[in-house]
Amino acid sequence: MDTTALLALVVVTALAFDFTNGFHDTANAMATSIATGALRPKAAVALSAVLNVLGAFLSLAVAATIASGIVEQDVVTLSVVFAGLTGGILWNLVTWYFGLPSSSSHALIGGLVGSVLVAAGTSGVIWSGLVSKVAVPAVVAPVAAGLVATCGTWLVYRITRGVARGDQQREFRWGQIGSASLVSLAHGTNDAQKTMGIIFLALIAGGQLDADDAVPLWVVIGCAGAIGLGTYLGGWRVIRTLGKGLTELEPPQGMAAETSSAAVILVSSHFGFPLSTTHVASGSIMGSGVGRRTPVRWSVARRMVVAWLVTLPAAAAVGAAAEGIQHALGGWAGTLVVLALLVAASLALFLRSRRTAVGHHNVNDDWAPDASPAQPTAAASAA
């Protein structure tokens, strides 16, 4: 396959991943506002989309980490990047189908690491960067966000204990709009940059850029637009799990959870950590339940944590398999086979999801006692 054509395919696939990142992670910013009624579902995803686009232009620190801090640039080829993106996209779609709020960031990094391992062996991975900038934040971030949300929720209810309940709920709904907007802006500063970093790697591998060049403006604009469009369409299955599945939320809890999420995400973006916004948002929501002493559905939380633990290795396995197919078949044939498999799997998941559709019309339906993110039919009424 011609290098230019392969580069174009990789860029389009990267933007497709960015799109899945958008609809998969809409829940991180807007699930609580939708669950408490602070925002109507369609208005919430529209607001989040706009702010994700704006946030993508605020910083490039995370893009630099993805481009140079996880794998060795000199072993990255266009086929390696394409294989890594395949792993990230498929894991995003699988977890979206099951309504599991897993990490798009870790899916992307896992897919890339898996493809590099097949292409260049263990020497192609910067293990110290993987541990310090991915693994450690993955453990620390949800715990930190949960603690901040717990304290914030307790303080909110403590300070407003003399306020009539109706007034309290009404005023905090307005506060939630601001805090949810801040999370959306923070999400754009962190997650859109991950795809920028991947495209930057592809441009270096394709001979279009040098490692010390700046990220081109068209890459920033393209990634901002793709994540914004995905966000607007809304990942309703995941929104439902975060908003209704973990705990029953009130507006004061929602504002506390969103504010703690935004703070942790913005700090990580400043230091260039490709943090999982999903881990942060989930930790914050659980913390808000603990802070108000609202029952947390720990069975749902356990399934989510399992998904978090297997995201990196699962996406890495898909990335490794995709690179293995390309290497075995060679040239354009291997790439086209992987592309065909990716399209077929994506279409199959989408068509299957329509059997138990979740959308703005039923995302706030009561959560059944036996509902599970792993059983979409139990989590939503049929469309």
PDB file of C-alpha atoms in Angstrom, residues 76-334:
ATOM      1  CA  VAL A  76       6.599   3.020  15.427  1.00  0.00           C
ATOM      2  CA  THR A  77       5.401   2.409  11.883  1.00  0.00           C
ATOM      3  CA  LEU A  78       2.077   3.247  10.288  1.00  0.00           C
ATOM      4  CA  SER A  79       0.939  -0.369  10.566  1.00  0.00           C
ATOM      5  CA  VAL A  80       1.794  -0.340  14.274  1.00  0.00           C
ATOM      6  CA  VAL A  81      -0.298   2.785  14.844  1.00  0.00           C
ATOM      7  CA  PHE A  82      -3.191   1.338  12.849  1.00  0.00           C
ATOM      8  CA  ALA A  83      -3.096  -1.896  14.859  1.00  0.00           C
ATOM      9  CA  GLY A  84      -3.029   0.048  18.129  1.00  0.00           C
ATOM     10  CA  LEU A  85      -6.042   2.099  17.095  1.00  0.00           C
ATOM     11  CA  THR A  86      -7.898  -1.086  16.221  1.00  0.00           C
ATOM     12  CA  GLY A  87      -7.413  -2.344  19.771  1.00  0.00           C
ATOM     13  CA  GLY A  88      -8.600   0.948  21.244  1.00  0.00           C
ATOM     14  CA  ILE A  89     -11.708   1.238  19.085  1.00  0.00           C
ATOM     15  CA  LEU A  90     -12.890  -2.334  19.625  1.00  0.00           C
ATOM     16  CA  TRP A  91     -12.489  -2.162  23.397  1.00  0.00           C
ATOM     17  CA  ASN A  92     -14.367   1.147  23.488  1.00  0.00           C
ATOM     18  CA  LEU A  93     -17.251  -0.374  21.552  1.00  0.00           C
ATOM     19  CA  VAL A  94     -17.378  -3.572  23.608  1.00  0.00           C
ATOM     20  CA  THR A  95     -17.500  -1.696  26.923  1.00  0.00           C
ATOM     21  CA  TRP A  96     -20.012   0.797  25.514  1.00  0.00           C
ATOM     22  CA  TYR A  97     -22.287  -2.068  24.475  1.00  0.00           C
ATOM     23  CA  PHE A  98     -22.215  -3.495  27.997  1.00  0.00           C
ATOM     24  CA  GLY A  99     -22.652  -0.045  29.551  1.00  0.00           C
ATOM     25  CA  LEU A 100     -19.319  -0.238  31.354  1.00  0.00           C
ATOM     26  CA  PRO A 101     -17.539   3.068  32.048  1.00  0.00           C
ATOM     27  CA  SER A 102     -14.051   1.883  31.142  1.00  0.00           C
ATOM     28  CA  SER A 103     -11.088   4.015  30.138  1.00  0.00           C
ATOM     29  CA  SER A 104     -10.786   5.103  26.499  1.00  0.00           C
ATOM     30  CA  SER A 105      -7.305   6.363  27.355  1.00  0.00           C
ATOM     31  CA  HIS A 106      -6.133   2.996  28.603  1.00  0.00           C
ATOM     32  CA  ALA A 107      -7.742   1.277  25.632  1.00  0.00           C
ATOM     33  CA  LEU A 108      -5.736   3.460  23.256  1.00  0.00           C
ATOM     34  CA  ILE A 109      -2.481   3.052  25.179  1.00  0.00           C
ATOM     35  CA  GLY A 110      -3.027  -0.683  25.573  1.00  0.00           C
ATOM     36  CA  GLY A 111      -3.661  -1.159  21.863  1.00  0.00           C
ATOM     37  CA  LEU A 112      -0.521   0.783  20.982  1.00  0.00           C
ATOM     38  CA  VAL A 113       1.638  -1.100  23.483  1.00  0.00           C
ATOM     39  CA  GLY A 114       0.363  -4.458  22.200  1.00  0.00           C
ATOM     40  CA  SER A 115       1.127  -3.625  18.581  1.00  0.00           C
ATOM     41  CA  VAL A 116       4.603  -2.332  19.502  1.00  0.00           C
ATOM     42  CA  LEU A 117       5.366  -5.524  21.429  1.00  0.00           C
ATOM     43  CA  VAL A 118       4.664  -7.607  18.329  1.00  0.00           C
ATOM     44  CA  ALA A 119       6.551  -5.261  16.020  1.00  0.00           C
ATOM     45  CA  ALA A 120       9.645  -4.558  18.139  1.00  0.00           C
ATOM     46  CA  GLY A 121       9.540  -6.609  21.319  1.00  0.00           C
ATOM     47  CA  THR A 122       9.769  -5.361  24.882  1.00  0.00           C
ATOM     48  CA  SER A 123      12.487  -2.841  24.028  1.00  0.00           C
ATOM     49  CA  GLY A 124       9.941  -0.800  22.061  1.00  0.00           C
ATOM     50  CA  VAL A 125       7.935   0.090  25.184  1.00  0.00           C
ATOM     51  CA  ILE A 126       9.079   2.767  27.633  1.00  0.00           C
ATOM     52  CA  TRP A 127       8.110   0.797  30.721  1.00  0.00           C
ATOM     53  CA  SER A 128       9.028   3.537  33.186  1.00  0.00           C
ATOM     54  CA  GLY A 129       6.719   5.948  31.370  1.00  0.00           C
ATOM     55  CA  LEU A 130       3.940   3.364  31.219  1.00  0.00           C
ATOM     56  CA  VAL A 131       4.159   2.826  34.966  1.00  0.00           C
ATOM     57  CA  SER A 132       4.643   6.422  36.119  1.00  0.00           C
ATOM     58  CA  LYS A 133       2.307   8.163  33.670  1.00  0.00           C
ATOM     59  CA  VAL A 134      -0.400   5.536  33.201  1.00  0.00           C
ATOM     60  CA  ALA A 135      -0.455   2.784  35.832  1.00  0.00           C
ATOM     61  CA  VAL A 136       0.173   4.904  38.927  1.00  0.00           C
ATOM     62  CA  PRO A 137      -2.357   7.641  38.008  1.00  0.00           C
ATOM     63  CA  ALA A 138      -4.892   4.900  37.208  1.00  0.00           C
ATOM     64  CA  VAL A 139      -4.737   3.787  40.845  1.00  0.00           C
ATOM     65  CA  VAL A 140      -4.342   7.176  42.503  1.00  0.00           C
ATOM     66  CA  ALA A 141      -6.834   9.233  40.480  1.00  0.00           C
ATOM     67  CA  PRO A 142     -10.141   7.484  41.339  1.00  0.00           C
ATOM     68  CA  VAL A 143      -9.152   7.240  45.005  1.00  0.00           C
ATOM     69  CA  ALA A 144      -8.194  10.905  45.145  1.00  0.00           C
ATOM     70  CA  ALA A 145     -11.350  11.973  43.309  1.00  0.00           C
ATOM     71  CA  GLY A 146     -13.474   9.789  45.588  1.00  0.00           C
ATOM     72  CA  LEU A 147     -11.960  11.303  48.734  1.00  0.00           C
ATOM     73  CA  VAL A 148     -12.418  14.854  47.433  1.00  0.00           C
ATOM     74  CA  ALA A 149     -16.035  14.120  46.479  1.00  0.00           C
ATOM     75  CA  THR A 150     -16.742  12.488  49.848  1.00  0.00           C
ATOM     76  CA  CYS A 151     -15.461  15.514  51.745  1.00  0.00           C
ATOM     77  CA  GLY A 152     -17.141  17.944  49.349  1.00  0.00           C
ATOM     78  CA  THR A 153     -20.508  16.224  49.602  1.00  0.00           C
ATOM     79  CA  TRP A 154     -20.371  16.120  53.387  1.00  0.00           C
ATOM     80  CA  LEU A 155     -19.465  19.814  53.522  1.00  0.00           C
ATOM     81  CA  VAL A 156     -22.213  20.804  51.089  1.00  0.00           C
ATOM     82  CA  TYR A 157     -24.923  19.107  53.121  1.00  0.00           C
ATOM     83  CA  ARG A 158     -23.410  20.385  56.356  1.00  0.00           C
ATOM     84  CA  ILE A 159     -23.310  24.000  55.194  1.00  0.00           C
ATOM     85  CA  THR A 160     -26.832  23.932  53.717  1.00  0.00           C
ATOM     86  CA  ARG A 161     -28.540  21.900  56.435  1.00  0.00           C
ATOM     87  CA  GLY A 162     -30.746  24.872  57.366  1.00  0.00           C
ATOM     88  CA  VAL A 163     -31.930  25.461  53.797  1.00  0.00           C
ATOM     89  CA  ALA A 164     -35.329  24.131  52.784  1.00  0.00           C
ATOM     90  CA  ARG A 165     -34.963  20.947  50.747  1.00  0.00           C
ATOM     91  CA  GLY A 166     -36.800  22.334  47.730  1.00  0.00           C
ATOM     92  CA  ASP A 167     -34.654  25.472  47.619  1.00  0.00           C
ATOM     93  CA  GLN A 168     -31.531  23.370  48.106  1.00  0.00           C
ATOM     94  CA  GLN A 169     -32.321  21.094  45.184  1.00  0.00           C
ATOM     95  CA  ARG A 170     -33.268  23.978  42.881  1.00  0.00           C
ATOM     96  CA  GLU A 171     -30.185  26.089  43.550  1.00  0.00           C
ATOM     97  CA  PHE A 172     -27.747  23.204  43.266  1.00  0.00           C
ATOM     98  CA  ARG A 173     -29.176  22.286  39.874  1.00  0.00           C
ATOM     99  CA  TRP A 174     -27.825  25.627  38.649  1.00  0.00           C
ATOM    100  CA  GLY A 175     -24.494  24.860  40.304  1.00  0.00           C
ATOM    101  CA  GLN A 176     -24.417  21.495  38.548  1.00  0.00           C
ATOM    102  CA  ILE A 177     -24.620  23.143  35.149  1.00  0.00           C
ATOM    103  CA  GLY A 178     -21.438  25.060  35.942  1.00  0.00           C
ATOM    104  CA  SER A 179     -19.587  22.096  37.423  1.00  0.00           C
ATOM    105  CA  ALA A 180     -20.604  19.761  34.572  1.00  0.00           C
ATOM    106  CA  SER A 181     -19.410  22.368  32.081  1.00  0.00           C
ATOM    107  CA  LEU A 182     -16.053  22.483  33.842  1.00  0.00           C
ATOM    108  CA  VAL A 183     -15.714  18.692  33.586  1.00  0.00           C
ATOM    109  CA  SER A 184     -16.500  18.822  29.854  1.00  0.00           C
ATOM    110  CA  LEU A 185     -13.874  21.490  29.343  1.00  0.00           C
ATOM    111  CA  ALA A 186     -11.358  19.448  31.335  1.00  0.00           C
ATOM    112  CA  HIS A 187     -12.210  16.310  29.348  1.00  0.00           C
ATOM    113  CA  GLY A 188     -11.393  18.134  26.123  1.00  0.00           C
ATOM    114  CA  THR A 189      -8.018  19.227  27.477  1.00  0.00           C
ATOM    115  CA  ASN A 190      -7.114  15.633  28.367  1.00  0.00           C
ATOM    116  CA  ASP A 191      -8.783  13.152  26.036  1.00  0.00           C
ATOM    117  CA  ALA A 192      -8.758  14.928  22.673  1.00  0.00           C
ATOM    118  CA  GLN A 193      -4.998  15.293  23.030  1.00  0.00           C
ATOM    119  CA  LYS A 194      -4.481  11.546  23.182  1.00  0.00           C
ATOM    120  CA  THR A 195      -5.602  11.202  19.584  1.00  0.00           C
ATOM    121  CA  MET A 196      -3.484  14.225  18.661  1.00  0.00           C
ATOM    122  CA  GLY A 197      -0.482  12.353  20.033  1.00  0.00           C
ATOM    123  CA  ILE A 198      -1.335   9.239  18.024  1.00  0.00           C
ATOM    124  CA  ILE A 199      -1.716  11.189  14.765  1.00  0.00           C
ATOM    125  CA  PHE A 200       1.548  12.980  15.522  1.00  0.00           C
ATOM    126  CA  LEU A 201       3.243   9.575  15.866  1.00  0.00           C
ATOM    127  CA  ALA A 202       1.745   8.515  12.533  1.00  0.00           C
ATOM    128  CA  LEU A 203       2.981  11.685  10.810  1.00  0.00           C
ATOM    129  CA  ILE A 204       6.491  11.037  12.131  1.00  0.00           C
ATOM    130  CA  ALA A 205       6.339   7.402  10.987  1.00  0.00           C
ATOM    131  CA  GLY A 206       5.093   8.536   7.574  1.00  0.00           C
ATOM    132  CA  GLY A 207       7.980  10.961   7.203  1.00  0.00           C
ATOM    133  CA  GLN A 208       5.767  14.049   7.273  1.00  0.00           C
ATOM    134  CA  LEU A 209       7.123  15.484  10.544  1.00  0.00           C
ATOM    135  CA  ASP A 210      10.199  15.327  12.754  1.00  0.00           C
ATOM    136  CA  ALA A 211       9.976  14.396  16.418  1.00  0.00           C
ATOM    137  CA  ASP A 212      10.730  17.951  17.562  1.00  0.00           C
ATOM    138  CA  ASP A 213       8.049  19.568  15.374  1.00  0.00           C
ATOM    139  CA  ALA A 214       4.882  21.050  16.845  1.00  0.00           C
ATOM    140  CA  VAL A 215       1.508  19.361  16.510  1.00  0.00           C
ATOM    141  CA  PRO A 216      -0.060  20.803  13.328  1.00  0.00           C
ATOM    142  CA  LEU A 217      -3.138  22.980  13.747  1.00  0.00           C
ATOM    143  CA  TRP A 218      -5.201  20.787  11.422  1.00  0.00           C
ATOM    144  CA  VAL A 219      -4.601  17.847  13.774  1.00  0.00           C
ATOM    145  CA  VAL A 220      -5.862  19.861  16.747  1.00  0.00           C
ATOM    146  CA  ILE A 221      -8.943  21.011  14.820  1.00  0.00           C
ATOM    147  CA  GLY A 222      -9.706  17.521  13.487  1.00  0.00           C
ATOM    148  CA  CYS A 223      -9.422  15.875  16.897  1.00  0.00           C
ATOM    149  CA  ALA A 224     -11.485  18.589  18.562  1.00  0.00           C
ATOM    150  CA  GLY A 225     -14.234  18.160  15.973  1.00  0.00           C
ATOM    151  CA  ALA A 226     -14.270  14.351  16.168  1.00  0.00           C
ATOM    152  CA  ILE A 227     -14.504  14.188  19.954  1.00  0.00           C
ATOM    153  CA  GLY A 228     -17.146  16.926  19.915  1.00  0.00           C
ATOM    154  CA  LEU A 229     -19.319  15.057  17.408  1.00  0.00           C
ATOM    155  CA  GLY A 230     -19.024  11.822  19.362  1.00  0.00           C
ATOM    156  CA  THR A 231     -19.927  13.631  22.574  1.00  0.00           C
ATOM    157  CA  TYR A 232     -23.014  15.169  20.966  1.00  0.00           C
ATOM    158  CA  LEU A 233     -24.357  11.773  19.907  1.00  0.00           C
ATOM    159  CA  GLY A 234     -24.120  10.664  23.531  1.00  0.00           C
ATOM    160  CA  GLY A 235     -23.019   7.287  24.898  1.00  0.00           C
ATOM    161  CA  TRP A 236     -26.369   6.715  26.567  1.00  0.00           C
ATOM    162  CA  ARG A 237     -25.623   3.204  27.790  1.00  0.00           C
ATOM    163  CA  VAL A 238     -22.629   4.399  29.801  1.00  0.00           C
ATOM    164  CA  ILE A 239     -24.443   7.579  30.912  1.00  0.00           C
ATOM    165  CA  ARG A 240     -27.157   5.365  32.379  1.00  0.00           C
ATOM    166  CA  THR A 241     -24.710   3.239  34.358  1.00  0.00           C
ATOM    167  CA  LEU A 242     -22.866   6.213  35.862  1.00  0.00           C
ATOM    168  CA  GLY A 243     -25.948   8.322  36.476  1.00  0.00           C
ATOM    169  CA  LYS A 244     -28.366   5.696  37.765  1.00  0.00           C
ATOM    170  CA  GLY A 245     -26.408   2.516  38.430  1.00  0.00           C
ATOM    171  CA  LEU A 246     -23.834   3.452  41.073  1.00  0.00           C
ATOM    172  CA  THR A 247     -25.980   5.402  43.534  1.00  0.00           C
ATOM    173  CA  GLU A 248     -29.080   7.590  43.673  1.00  0.00           C
ATOM    174  CA  LEU A 249     -27.933  11.182  43.207  1.00  0.00           C
ATOM    175  CA  GLU A 250     -29.259  14.560  44.301  1.00  0.00           C
ATOM    176  CA  PRO A 251     -28.088  17.891  42.838  1.00  0.00           C
ATOM    177  CA  PRO A 252     -25.734  18.721  45.766  1.00  0.00           C
ATOM    178  CA  GLN A 253     -24.015  15.368  45.309  1.00  0.00           C
ATOM    179  CA  GLY A 254     -23.828  15.866  41.564  1.00  0.00           C
ATOM    180  CA  MET A 255     -22.153  19.240  41.923  1.00  0.00           C
ATOM    181  CA  ALA A 256     -19.651  17.907  44.465  1.00  0.00           C
ATOM    182  CA  ALA A 257     -18.798  14.926  42.248  1.00  0.00           C
ATOM    183  CA  GLU A 258     -18.386  17.010  39.106  1.00  0.00           C
ATOM    184  CA  THR A 259     -16.277  19.654  40.832  1.00  0.00           C
ATOM    185  CA  SER A 260     -13.886  17.060  42.250  1.00  0.00           C
ATOM    186  CA  SER A 261     -13.641  15.364  38.830  1.00  0.00           C
ATOM    187  CA  ALA A 262     -12.804  18.623  37.092  1.00  0.00           C
ATOM    188  CA  ALA A 263     -10.138  19.503  39.649  1.00  0.00           C
ATOM    189  CA  VAL A 264      -8.350  16.158  39.346  1.00  0.00           C
ATOM    190  CA  ILE A 265      -8.545  16.086  35.529  1.00  0.00           C
ATOM    191  CA  LEU A 266      -7.249  19.635  35.118  1.00  0.00           C
ATOM    192  CA  VAL A 267      -4.307  18.983  37.443  1.00  0.00           C
ATOM    193  CA  SER A 268      -3.395  15.837  35.505  1.00  0.00           C
ATOM    194  CA  SER A 269      -3.635  17.694  32.185  1.00  0.00           C
ATOM    195  CA  HIS A 270      -1.294  20.378  33.522  1.00  0.00           C
ATOM    196  CA  PHE A 271       1.345  17.754  34.353  1.00  0.00           C
ATOM    197  CA  GLY A 272       0.833  15.833  31.107  1.00  0.00           C
ATOM    198  CA  PHE A 273      -0.657  12.673  32.614  1.00  0.00           C
ATOM    199  CA  PRO A 274      -2.969  10.819  30.156  1.00  0.00           C
ATOM    200  CA  LEU A 275      -5.424  10.247  32.965  1.00  0.00           C
ATOM    201  CA  SER A 276      -8.573   8.177  32.668  1.00  0.00           C
ATOM    202  CA  THR A 277     -11.411  10.657  33.043  1.00  0.00           C
ATOM    203  CA  THR A 278     -13.710   7.653  33.442  1.00  0.00           C
ATOM    204  CA  HIS A 279     -11.857   6.470  36.546  1.00  0.00           C
ATOM    205  CA  VAL A 280     -11.998   9.964  37.996  1.00  0.00           C
ATOM    206  CA  ALA A 281     -15.713  10.478  37.324  1.00  0.00           C
ATOM    207  CA  SER A 282     -16.614   7.036  38.680  1.00  0.00           C
ATOM    208  CA  GLY A 283     -14.552   7.587  41.833  1.00  0.00           C
ATOM    209  CA  SER A 284     -16.203  10.968  42.355  1.00  0.00           C
ATOM    210  CA  ILE A 285     -19.723   9.572  42.023  1.00  0.00           C
ATOM    211  CA  MET A 286     -18.996   6.765  44.476  1.00  0.00           C
ATOM    212  CA  GLY A 287     -17.447   9.306  46.841  1.00  0.00           C
ATOM    213  CA  SER A 288     -20.552  11.481  46.661  1.00  0.00           C
ATOM    214  CA  GLY A 289     -22.650   8.499  47.687  1.00  0.00           C
ATOM    215  CA  VAL A 290     -20.386   7.774  50.639  1.00  0.00           C
ATOM    216  CA  GLY A 291     -20.352  11.458  51.643  1.00  0.00           C
ATOM    217  CA  ARG A 292     -24.148  11.572  51.854  1.00  0.00           C
ATOM    218  CA  ARG A 293     -24.360   8.039  53.206  1.00  0.00           C
ATOM    219  CA  THR A 294     -26.427   7.018  50.226  1.00  0.00           C
ATOM    220  CA  PRO A 295     -26.212   3.287  49.441  1.00  0.00           C
ATOM    221  CA  VAL A 296     -23.622   2.599  46.747  1.00  0.00           C
ATOM    222  CA  ARG A 297     -24.299  -0.370  44.493  1.00  0.00           C
ATOM    223  CA  TRP A 298     -20.972  -2.050  45.051  1.00  0.00           C
ATOM    224  CA  SER A 299     -21.856  -4.934  42.732  1.00  0.00           C
ATOM    225  CA  VAL A 300     -21.970  -2.446  39.845  1.00  0.00           C
ATOM    226  CA  ALA A 301     -18.761  -0.826  41.090  1.00  0.00           C
ATOM    227  CA  ARG A 302     -16.999  -4.202  41.175  1.00  0.00           C
ATOM    228  CA  ARG A 303     -17.887  -4.923  37.552  1.00  0.00           C
ATOM    229  CA  MET A 304     -16.538  -1.530  36.588  1.00  0.00           C
ATOM    230  CA  VAL A 305     -13.258  -2.124  38.429  1.00  0.00           C
ATOM    231  CA  VAL A 306     -12.858  -5.481  36.691  1.00  0.00           C
ATOM    232  CA  ALA A 307     -13.291  -3.702  33.360  1.00  0.00           C
ATOM    233  CA  TRP A 308     -10.661  -1.158  34.412  1.00  0.00           C
ATOM    234  CA  LEU A 309      -8.194  -3.922  35.272  1.00  0.00           C
ATOM    235  CA  VAL A 310      -8.579  -5.789  31.999  1.00  0.00           C
ATOM    236  CA  THR A 311      -8.701  -2.747  29.695  1.00  0.00           C
ATOM    237  CA  LEU A 312      -4.947  -2.417  29.123  1.00  0.00           C
ATOM    238  CA  PRO A 313      -4.265  -6.141  28.537  1.00  0.00           C
ATOM    239  CA  ALA A 314      -7.456  -6.687  26.499  1.00  0.00           C
ATOM    240  CA  ALA A 315      -6.799  -3.758  24.172  1.00  0.00           C
ATOM    241  CA  ALA A 316      -3.140  -4.792  23.985  1.00  0.00           C
ATOM    242  CA  ALA A 317      -4.176  -8.300  22.917  1.00  0.00           C
ATOM    243  CA  VAL A 318      -6.333  -6.907  20.100  1.00  0.00           C
ATOM    244  CA  GLY A 319      -3.568  -4.513  19.032  1.00  0.00           C
ATOM    245  CA  ALA A 320      -1.051  -7.337  19.064  1.00  0.00           C
ATOM    246  CA  ALA A 321      -3.346  -9.588  17.021  1.00  0.00           C
ATOM    247  CA  ALA A 322      -3.944  -6.823  14.478  1.00  0.00           C
ATOM    248  CA  GLU A 323      -0.231  -6.187  14.058  1.00  0.00           C
ATOM    249  CA  GLY A 324       0.383  -9.936  13.850  1.00  0.00           C
ATOM    250  CA  ILE A 325      -2.131 -10.263  11.002  1.00  0.00           C
ATOM    251  CA  GLN A 326      -0.538  -7.361   9.131  1.00  0.00           C
ATOM    252  CA  HIS A 327       2.924  -8.836   9.587  1.00  0.00           C
ATOM    253  CA  ALA A 328       1.840 -12.343   8.544  1.00  0.00           C
ATOM    254  CA  LEU A 329      -0.013 -11.268   5.396  1.00  0.00           C
ATOM    255  CA  GLY A 330       2.314  -8.409   4.564  1.00  0.00           C
ATOM    256  CA  GLY A 331       1.708  -5.095   2.821  1.00  0.00           C
ATOM    257  CA  TRP A 332      -1.734  -3.836   1.913  1.00  0.00           C
ATOM    258  CA  ALA A 333      -3.385  -7.258   2.238  1.00  0.00           C
ATOM    259  CA  GLY A 334      -2.817  -7.458   6.000  1.00  0.00           C
TER     260      GLY A 334
END
